Short mmCIF file of C-alpha atoms and ligand atoms in Angstrom, two decimals:
data_model
loop_
_atom_site.label_atom_id
_atom_site.label_comp_id
_atom_site.label_asym_id
_atom_site.label_seq_id
_atom_site.Cartn_x
_atom_site.Cartn_y
_atom_site.Cartn_z
CA VAL A 1 -7.32 -13.78 -5.04
CA GLY A 2 -7.73 -17.04 -3.16
CA ALA A 3 -6.64 -19.24 -0.28
CA GLY A 4 -4.03 -21.55 -1.84
CA ALA A 5 -3.84 -19.61 -5.12
CA ARG A 6 -0.04 -19.91 -5.23
CA ALA A 7 -0.44 -23.54 -6.36
CA ASP A 8 -1.89 -22.19 -9.63
CA LEU A 9 1.02 -19.80 -10.28
CA PRO A 10 2.83 -21.87 -12.97
CA ALA A 11 -0.42 -22.17 -14.96
CA LEU A 12 -1.41 -18.53 -14.39
CA LEU A 13 2.05 -17.32 -15.45
CA GLY A 14 1.87 -19.47 -18.61
CA ARG A 15 -1.51 -17.97 -19.48
CA HIS A 16 -1.10 -14.28 -18.51
CA ALA A 17 2.66 -13.68 -18.59
CA PRO A 18 4.24 -16.30 -20.85
CA SER A 19 8.00 -15.86 -20.86
CA ALA A 20 11.27 -17.55 -21.83
CA ARG A 21 12.67 -17.01 -18.31
CA TYR A 22 11.33 -15.85 -14.97
CA ALA A 23 13.36 -13.79 -12.47
CA VAL A 24 11.70 -14.44 -9.10
CA VAL A 25 12.58 -11.64 -6.64
CA SER A 26 12.08 -12.03 -2.85
CA ASP A 27 13.63 -10.63 0.31
CA ALA A 28 15.70 -13.01 2.44
CA THR A 29 12.77 -13.69 4.82
CA VAL A 30 10.18 -14.52 2.18
CA ALA A 31 12.60 -16.34 -0.20
CA PRO A 32 12.67 -19.69 1.68
CA LEU A 33 8.92 -19.50 2.46
CA TYR A 34 7.48 -18.70 -0.99
CA GLY A 35 10.25 -17.68 -3.45
CA GLU A 36 12.19 -20.99 -3.54
CA PRO A 37 9.01 -23.14 -3.71
CA LEU A 38 7.81 -21.09 -6.71
CA VAL A 39 11.13 -21.54 -8.54
CA ALA A 40 10.92 -25.29 -7.86
CA ALA A 41 7.30 -25.45 -9.06
CA LEU A 42 8.20 -23.57 -12.26
CA ALA A 43 11.20 -25.87 -12.86
CA ALA A 44 8.92 -28.90 -12.41
CA THR A 45 6.74 -27.65 -15.27
CA GLY A 46 9.79 -27.11 -17.50
CA CYS A 47 10.03 -23.31 -17.06
CA ALA A 48 13.38 -21.57 -16.67
CA ALA A 49 13.31 -19.64 -13.38
CA ARG A 50 15.90 -18.26 -10.99
CA LEU A 51 15.64 -16.68 -7.55
CA PHE A 52 17.14 -13.23 -6.85
CA THR A 53 17.18 -12.11 -3.22
CA PHE A 54 18.00 -9.02 -1.15
CA PRO A 55 18.00 -8.32 2.62
CA ALA A 56 14.53 -7.69 4.15
CA GLY A 57 13.46 -4.26 5.37
CA GLU A 58 12.42 -0.80 4.18
CA ARG A 59 16.02 0.47 4.27
CA HIS A 60 16.87 -1.95 1.47
CA LYS A 61 14.20 -0.43 -0.81
CA SER A 62 17.06 1.61 -2.25
CA ARG A 63 18.91 2.46 -5.43
CA ALA A 64 21.77 0.25 -4.17
CA THR A 65 19.47 -2.80 -4.07
CA TRP A 66 17.96 -1.85 -7.46
CA GLU A 67 21.53 -1.79 -8.85
CA ALA A 68 22.50 -5.11 -7.25
CA LEU A 69 19.38 -6.89 -8.54
CA SER A 70 19.72 -5.39 -12.03
CA ASP A 71 23.41 -6.38 -12.19
CA ALA A 72 22.64 -9.93 -11.02
CA MET A 73 19.99 -10.26 -13.74
CA LEU A 74 22.42 -8.91 -16.37
CA ALA A 75 25.14 -11.32 -15.17
CA ASP A 76 22.59 -14.11 -15.60
CA ARG A 77 22.18 -12.96 -19.24
CA LEU A 78 18.49 -12.27 -18.90
CA GLY A 79 17.07 -10.36 -21.86
CA ARG A 80 13.94 -8.59 -23.02
CA ASP A 81 12.12 -11.93 -23.10
CA ALA A 82 12.38 -12.31 -19.30
CA THR A 83 9.63 -11.54 -16.77
CA VAL A 84 10.13 -10.40 -13.16
CA VAL A 85 7.96 -12.08 -10.51
CA ALA A 86 7.89 -10.13 -7.22
CA VAL A 87 7.10 -12.50 -4.32
CA GLY A 88 6.84 -10.69 -0.98
CA GLY A 89 5.62 -7.59 0.84
CA GLY A 90 5.31 -4.04 -0.43
CA VAL A 91 9.05 -3.45 -0.31
CA THR A 92 9.69 -6.37 -2.67
CA GLY A 93 6.81 -5.36 -4.96
CA ASP A 94 7.92 -1.72 -5.27
CA LEU A 95 11.59 -2.63 -5.74
CA ALA A 96 11.16 -5.58 -8.13
CA GLY A 97 8.54 -3.62 -10.08
CA PHE A 98 11.05 -0.78 -10.52
CA VAL A 99 13.76 -3.22 -11.61
CA ALA A 100 11.29 -4.55 -14.23
CA ALA A 101 10.32 -1.00 -15.30
CA THR A 102 13.93 -0.13 -16.11
CA PHE A 103 15.58 -3.44 -17.10
CA MET A 104 16.32 -3.24 -20.86
CA ARG A 105 13.97 -0.19 -20.88
CA GLY A 106 11.14 -2.21 -19.35
CA ILE A 107 10.16 -5.89 -19.18
CA PRO A 108 6.88 -7.37 -17.89
CA HIS A 109 6.34 -8.11 -14.23
CA VAL A 110 3.97 -10.04 -12.02
CA GLN A 111 3.09 -9.30 -8.40
CA VAL A 112 2.68 -12.10 -5.84
CA PRO A 113 1.95 -10.13 -2.64
CA THR A 114 2.46 -11.92 0.70
CA SER A 115 1.71 -9.14 3.26
CA THR A 116 -1.58 -7.38 4.03
CA VAL A 117 -0.19 -4.05 2.78
CA ALA A 118 0.94 -5.63 -0.47
CA MET A 119 -2.32 -7.57 -1.04
CA LEU A 120 -4.73 -4.77 -0.07
CA ASP A 121 -2.79 -1.91 -1.57
CA ALA A 122 0.74 -2.01 -3.01
CA ALA A 123 0.48 -4.83 -5.57
CA VAL A 124 -2.32 -3.13 -7.49
CA GLY A 125 -1.98 0.23 -9.23
CA GLY A 126 1.39 0.12 -10.96
CA LYS A 127 3.38 2.43 -8.66
CA THR A 128 6.94 1.13 -8.38
CA GLY A 129 10.08 2.71 -6.97
CA VAL A 130 12.67 3.11 -4.25
CA ASP A 131 13.39 5.41 -1.30
CA THR A 132 16.18 8.02 -1.28
CA PRO A 133 17.84 9.92 1.59
CA ALA A 134 15.55 12.87 0.70
CA GLY A 135 12.37 10.85 1.26
CA LYS A 136 10.29 7.74 0.57
CA ASN A 137 9.28 6.64 -2.96
CA LEU A 138 10.94 9.65 -4.63
CA VAL A 139 12.45 7.71 -7.54
CA GLY A 140 10.24 5.33 -9.48
CA ALA A 141 7.95 4.64 -12.40
CA PHE A 142 4.39 3.74 -13.19
CA HIS A 143 4.64 0.14 -14.45
CA GLN A 144 1.49 -1.99 -14.39
CA PRO A 145 1.85 -5.70 -13.55
CA ARG A 146 0.59 -8.27 -16.09
CA LEU A 147 -0.88 -10.35 -13.28
CA VAL A 148 -1.38 -10.10 -9.52
CA VAL A 149 -1.87 -13.32 -7.52
CA ALA A 150 -2.79 -12.93 -3.84
CA ASP A 151 -2.81 -16.18 -1.84
CA THR A 152 -4.35 -15.32 1.54
CA GLU A 153 -2.84 -18.49 3.07
CA THR A 154 0.60 -16.84 2.89
CA LEU A 155 -0.59 -14.27 5.46
CA ARG A 156 -0.44 -17.00 8.15
CA THR A 157 3.34 -16.60 8.42
CA LEU A 158 3.30 -12.77 8.49
CA PRO A 159 4.25 -11.34 11.93
CA ALA A 160 1.36 -9.77 13.91
CA ALA A 161 2.43 -6.11 13.63
CA PRO A 162 2.65 -5.87 9.83
CA PHE A 163 -0.52 -7.99 9.53
CA THR A 164 -2.61 -5.56 11.61
CA GLU A 165 -1.04 -2.39 10.18
CA GLY A 166 -2.06 -3.36 6.65
CA LEU A 167 -5.71 -3.49 7.68
CA ALA A 168 -5.81 0.33 7.94
CA GLU A 169 -5.90 0.42 4.12
CA ALA A 170 -8.94 -1.90 4.10
CA VAL A 171 -10.79 0.54 6.39
CA LYS A 172 -9.76 3.33 4.01
CA HIS A 173 -11.27 1.48 1.05
CA GLY A 174 -14.56 1.06 2.93
CA VAL A 175 -14.67 4.74 3.86
CA ILE A 176 -13.85 6.04 0.38
CA ALA A 177 -16.10 3.71 -1.61
CA ASP A 178 -18.24 1.11 0.17
CA ALA A 179 -20.21 1.50 3.43
CA ALA A 180 -21.27 -2.18 3.36
CA TYR A 181 -17.60 -3.21 3.17
CA LEU A 182 -16.75 -1.12 6.25
CA ALA A 183 -19.65 -2.78 8.11
CA GLU A 184 -18.30 -6.19 7.05
CA LEU A 185 -14.83 -5.30 8.37
CA GLU A 186 -16.32 -4.27 11.73
CA ALA A 187 -18.55 -7.36 12.03
CA GLY A 188 -15.77 -9.71 10.88
CA ALA A 189 -12.95 -8.12 12.91
CA SER A 190 -12.29 -11.18 15.09
CA ALA A 191 -12.30 -13.61 12.12
CA ILE A 192 -9.98 -11.24 10.25
CA LEU A 193 -7.57 -11.01 13.19
CA ALA A 194 -7.71 -14.84 13.50
CA ARG A 195 -6.64 -14.85 9.81
CA ASP A 196 -9.54 -17.01 8.63
CA PRO A 197 -8.42 -17.55 4.99
CA ALA A 198 -11.98 -17.47 3.59
CA VAL A 199 -12.78 -14.17 5.34
CA LEU A 200 -9.42 -12.71 4.24
CA GLU A 201 -10.19 -13.78 0.68
CA ARG A 202 -13.34 -11.62 0.69
CA VAL A 203 -11.50 -8.69 2.28
CA VAL A 204 -8.61 -8.75 -0.20
CA ALA A 205 -10.96 -9.19 -3.17
CA ARG A 206 -13.13 -6.24 -2.06
CA SER A 207 -10.16 -3.93 -1.41
CA VAL A 208 -8.51 -4.84 -4.70
CA ALA A 209 -11.75 -4.22 -6.60
CA ILE A 210 -12.10 -0.76 -5.02
CA LYS A 211 -8.48 0.25 -5.58
CA ALA A 212 -8.43 -1.13 -9.15
CA ALA A 213 -11.60 0.79 -10.05
CA VAL A 214 -10.14 4.08 -8.76
CA VAL A 215 -6.78 3.49 -10.47
CA ALA A 216 -8.37 2.44 -13.78
CA ASP A 217 -10.19 5.77 -13.74
CA ASP A 218 -6.96 7.74 -13.18
CA PRO A 219 -3.82 5.61 -13.72
CA THR A 220 -1.25 8.40 -13.33
CA GLU A 221 -2.82 10.28 -10.39
CA THR A 222 -4.09 13.47 -11.99
CA GLY A 223 -7.60 13.43 -10.51
CA ARG A 224 -9.77 10.87 -8.76
CA ARG A 225 -6.84 8.74 -7.56
CA ALA A 226 -6.42 11.45 -4.88
CA VAL A 227 -9.24 9.79 -2.91
CA LEU A 228 -6.76 7.01 -2.09
CA ASN A 229 -4.84 9.66 -0.12
CA PHE A 230 -7.63 9.86 2.45
CA GLY A 231 -5.99 9.85 5.90
CA HIS A 232 -2.54 10.10 4.35
CA THR A 233 -1.80 13.84 4.63
CA VAL A 234 -1.97 13.57 8.42
CA ALA A 235 -0.41 10.08 8.34
CA HIS A 236 2.68 11.28 6.42
CA ALA A 237 3.05 14.16 8.92
CA ILE A 238 2.89 11.72 11.85
CA GLU A 239 5.47 9.43 10.21
CA ALA A 240 7.81 12.35 9.46
CA ALA A 241 7.38 13.99 12.90
CA ALA A 242 8.11 10.66 14.61
CA GLY A 243 11.18 10.03 12.44
CA PHE A 244 9.41 6.97 10.93
CA ALA A 245 9.19 5.31 14.38
CA VAL A 246 5.38 5.11 13.93
CA PRO A 247 4.39 2.40 11.40
CA HIS A 248 2.52 3.55 8.28
CA GLY A 249 -0.71 1.66 9.10
CA VAL A 250 -0.87 3.12 12.62
CA ALA A 251 -0.36 6.61 11.19
CA VAL A 252 -3.08 6.00 8.56
CA ALA A 253 -5.58 4.87 11.22
CA VAL A 254 -5.03 8.08 13.21
CA GLY A 255 -4.88 10.13 10.01
CA MET A 256 -8.29 8.91 8.82
CA VAL A 257 -9.96 9.74 12.15
CA THR A 258 -8.29 13.17 12.23
CA GLU A 259 -9.12 14.07 8.63
CA ALA A 260 -12.75 12.96 9.10
CA ARG A 261 -12.93 15.23 12.16
CA LEU A 262 -11.55 18.02 10.00
CA GLY A 263 -14.24 17.35 7.40
CA GLU A 264 -16.91 17.48 10.11
CA ARG A 265 -15.51 20.84 11.25
CA LEU A 266 -15.48 22.18 7.69
CA GLY A 267 -19.10 21.04 7.30
CA CYS A 268 -18.49 18.73 4.32
CA THR A 269 -18.44 15.42 6.24
CA ALA A 270 -21.53 13.94 7.92
CA ARG A 271 -21.47 14.15 11.73
CA GLY A 272 -20.39 10.90 13.40
CA THR A 273 -18.13 9.79 10.52
CA ALA A 274 -14.91 10.24 12.54
CA ALA A 275 -16.35 8.35 15.53
CA ARG A 276 -17.41 5.49 13.26
CA ILE A 277 -13.95 5.25 11.65
CA GLY A 278 -12.37 5.38 15.12
CA ALA A 279 -14.51 2.46 16.28
CA ALA A 280 -13.63 0.42 13.16
CA VAL A 281 -9.85 0.89 13.44
CA GLU A 282 -9.94 0.06 17.16
CA ARG A 283 -11.80 -3.20 16.52
CA LEU A 284 -9.02 -4.14 14.11
CA GLY A 285 -6.34 -3.45 16.71
CA LEU A 286 -5.26 0.01 15.51
CA PRO A 287 -5.25 3.29 17.47
CA ARG A 288 -7.43 6.35 16.86
CA THR A 289 -5.39 8.99 18.69
CA VAL A 290 -2.11 10.72 17.82
CA PRO A 291 0.87 8.92 19.41
CA VAL A 292 2.01 10.49 22.68
CA GLY A 293 4.62 13.21 22.37
CA LEU A 294 3.68 14.55 18.94
CA ALA A 295 2.67 18.23 18.98
CA THR A 296 0.13 19.98 16.77
CA GLU A 297 2.62 22.58 15.45
CA GLN A 298 5.20 19.91 14.66
CA LEU A 299 2.58 18.04 12.61
CA ILE A 300 1.45 21.21 10.81
CA ALA A 301 5.08 21.94 9.92
CA CYS A 302 5.51 18.44 8.54
CA MET A 303 2.36 18.86 6.43
CA GLY A 304 3.93 21.94 4.83
CA GLY A 305 6.48 19.61 3.25
CA ASP A 306 3.84 17.17 2.06
CA LYS A 307 3.54 16.74 -1.71
CA LYS A 308 -0.26 17.18 -1.52
CA VAL A 309 0.17 20.88 -0.66
CA ARG A 310 -0.83 23.05 -3.64
CA ALA A 311 -0.40 26.83 -3.79
CA GLY A 312 0.24 27.33 -0.09
CA THR A 313 -3.03 25.90 1.31
CA LEU A 314 -3.32 22.47 2.85
CA ARG A 315 -5.57 20.22 0.80
CA PHE A 316 -7.35 17.07 1.91
CA ALA A 317 -9.36 14.30 0.23
CA LEU A 318 -12.38 14.10 2.57
CA PRO A 319 -15.38 11.78 2.93
CA ALA A 320 -18.90 13.19 2.54
CA ALA A 321 -20.03 10.19 4.59
CA ILE A 322 -18.94 6.56 5.00
CA GLY A 323 -18.64 5.11 1.48
CA GLN A 324 -18.56 8.38 -0.44
CA MET A 325 -15.91 11.04 -1.00
CA VAL A 326 -16.46 14.77 -1.55
CA PRO A 327 -15.80 15.47 -5.27
CA GLY A 328 -13.73 18.52 -4.30
CA ASP A 329 -13.30 21.83 -6.09
CA ALA A 330 -12.23 22.10 -9.75
CA GLY A 331 -12.80 18.36 -10.22
CA GLY A 332 -9.73 17.70 -8.10
CA TRP A 333 -11.14 15.37 -5.42
CA SER A 334 -9.53 17.44 -2.67
CA LEU A 335 -10.53 20.52 -0.68
CA PRO A 336 -8.56 23.39 0.83
CA ALA A 337 -8.59 23.65 4.64
CA ASP A 338 -7.63 26.61 6.80
CA LEU A 339 -4.98 26.02 9.41
CA THR A 340 -7.31 26.86 12.32
CA ALA A 341 -9.55 23.91 11.46
CA VAL A 342 -6.56 21.62 10.88
CA ARG A 343 -5.10 22.60 14.28
CA ALA A 344 -8.42 21.99 16.02
CA ALA A 345 -8.83 18.55 14.41
CA LEU A 346 -5.28 17.53 15.36
CA HIS A 347 -5.82 18.75 18.91
CA GLU A 348 -9.08 16.78 19.20
CA ALA A 349 -7.20 13.71 17.94
CA GLY A 350 -4.80 13.99 20.85
CA ALA A 351 -1.87 16.03 19.51
CA ALA A 352 -0.11 18.01 22.23
CA GLY A 353 -0.18 21.83 22.53
CA GLU A 354 -2.88 24.45 21.88
N1 LIG B 401 3.15 0.82 -4.66
C1 LIG B 401 2.17 1.20 -3.88
O1 LIG B 401 1.12 1.66 -4.34
C2 LIG B 401 2.31 1.05 -2.39
C3 LIG B 401 1.18 1.17 -1.55
C4 LIG B 401 1.34 0.97 -0.19
C5 LIG B 401 2.60 0.66 0.33
N2 LIG B 401 3.68 0.57 -0.49
C6 LIG B 401 5.01 0.25 0.04
O2 LIG B 401 4.96 -1.00 0.70
C7 LIG B 401 6.01 -1.04 1.68
C8 LIG B 401 5.46 -1.67 2.95
O3 LIG B 401 5.01 -2.98 2.65
P1 LIG B 401 5.06 -4.15 3.74
O4 LIG B 401 4.44 -3.69 5.00
O5 LIG B 401 4.54 -5.37 3.07
O6 LIG B 401 6.64 -4.25 4.03
P2 LIG B 401 7.72 -5.39 3.73
O7 LIG B 401 7.71 -5.79 2.31
O8 LIG B 401 9.00 -4.93 4.30
O9 LIG B 401 7.18 -6.63 4.59
C9 LIG B 401 7.16 -6.52 6.00
C10 LIG B 401 7.98 -7.67 6.63
O10 LIG B 401 7.25 -8.87 6.54
C11 LIG B 401 7.99 -9.90 5.89
N3 LIG B 401 7.02 -10.70 5.18
C12 LIG B 401 6.26 -10.31 4.10
N4 LIG B 401 5.38 -11.29 3.81
C13 LIG B 401 5.57 -12.29 4.70
C14 LIG B 401 4.94 -13.53 4.93
N5 LIG B 401 3.90 -13.94 4.21
N6 LIG B 401 5.42 -14.31 5.92
C15 LIG B 401 6.45 -13.89 6.70
N7 LIG B 401 7.05 -12.71 6.57
C16 LIG B 401 6.63 -11.92 5.56
C17 LIG B 401 9.02 -9.18 5.06
O11 LIG B 401 10.16 -9.98 4.87
C18 LIG B 401 9.31 -7.94 5.91
O12 LIG B 401 10.27 -8.26 6.87
C19 LIG B 401 6.51 0.38 1.84
O13 LIG B 401 7.77 0.51 1.25
C20 LIG B 401 5.47 1.22 1.09
O14 LIG B 401 6.03 2.40 0.54
C21 LIG B 401 3.54 0.75 -1.83
ZN1 LIG B 402 -1.07 3.93 2.85
#
């Protein structure tokens, strides 16, 4: 992680992911900004590299794009000695990682995240995949990258909306693991929003350290990795109820405040935790209340279809206080919640209806 770290990519690739040929994958927006310059830098050091692009946007994180990229790599006669380098946001990382996971039964890959979501969250942890008409991320594989290089300077060209939305995951990392980090995010909010590269370097490094520690403990999500779902049960319901018109980061901000309120109601979360999270997300330009027009019952219904529902009860990963999660029952890092408490928390967070 570093401001300007992309200049070191040829050397870092040579050291951590040496390869006969590199397939650099970027979407059409990021390709001219960072994909083409990387291919040129690799060529200048005598490495064989080629750029593979696809149209930008979540709707292209699909099996059709996976097929097109895989076919283009096969037509280029790439073999098992090739390495995929994903340069871009979370869509590029998930898609290119999945291409690498399946190409010739799996070749190495490297993540070069260029969005806040990708740097703070998606590039680390090894989850790769694509969306299907039945839902997001339903087809994929766990495939760990050999190397992740986050250059915080690249965030300067990211549009304002995706920049801010990604910060919700940084707040999540502070809440689940590090009270001092949350305090730093609050105190540094204006420098973060001004995209001060040195401040962003500390933020990305801290978030990555927290996520990597949780993932290393539970790489395939059977236990502790559930803490990374904090805020996400409600967030996924908001996204589904709004037909994906509400961005993920906005939904996560509201989801964290709502789930902390739920924890306070259930008596497992220290009083004042929800208010503190609400203040933090607002300082970073994110909302704390449910978007207008979404009703409590609609959100409850959407939670019924959430993959975190086990045996008919809603389950939530909840904080005990800022910086510490409740271990949960049966070592599962999540707790059951009755619908009355969930309704009340949603209502308090601004959802319409009783
Ligand atoms: N694998 C995981 O663990 C994980 C975790 C969180 C999110 N995700 C996935 O990440 C995706 C969202 O990621 P995202 O928000 O980065 O979306 P994205 O990749 O679509 O990037 C958002 C937009 O910003 C552009 N962009 C990216 N970096 C840029 C830069 N530096 N300068 C200018 N433009 C730039 C992209 O072209 C795109 O148009 C979702 O598909 C989500 O499922 C995965
Ligand atoms: Zn998320």
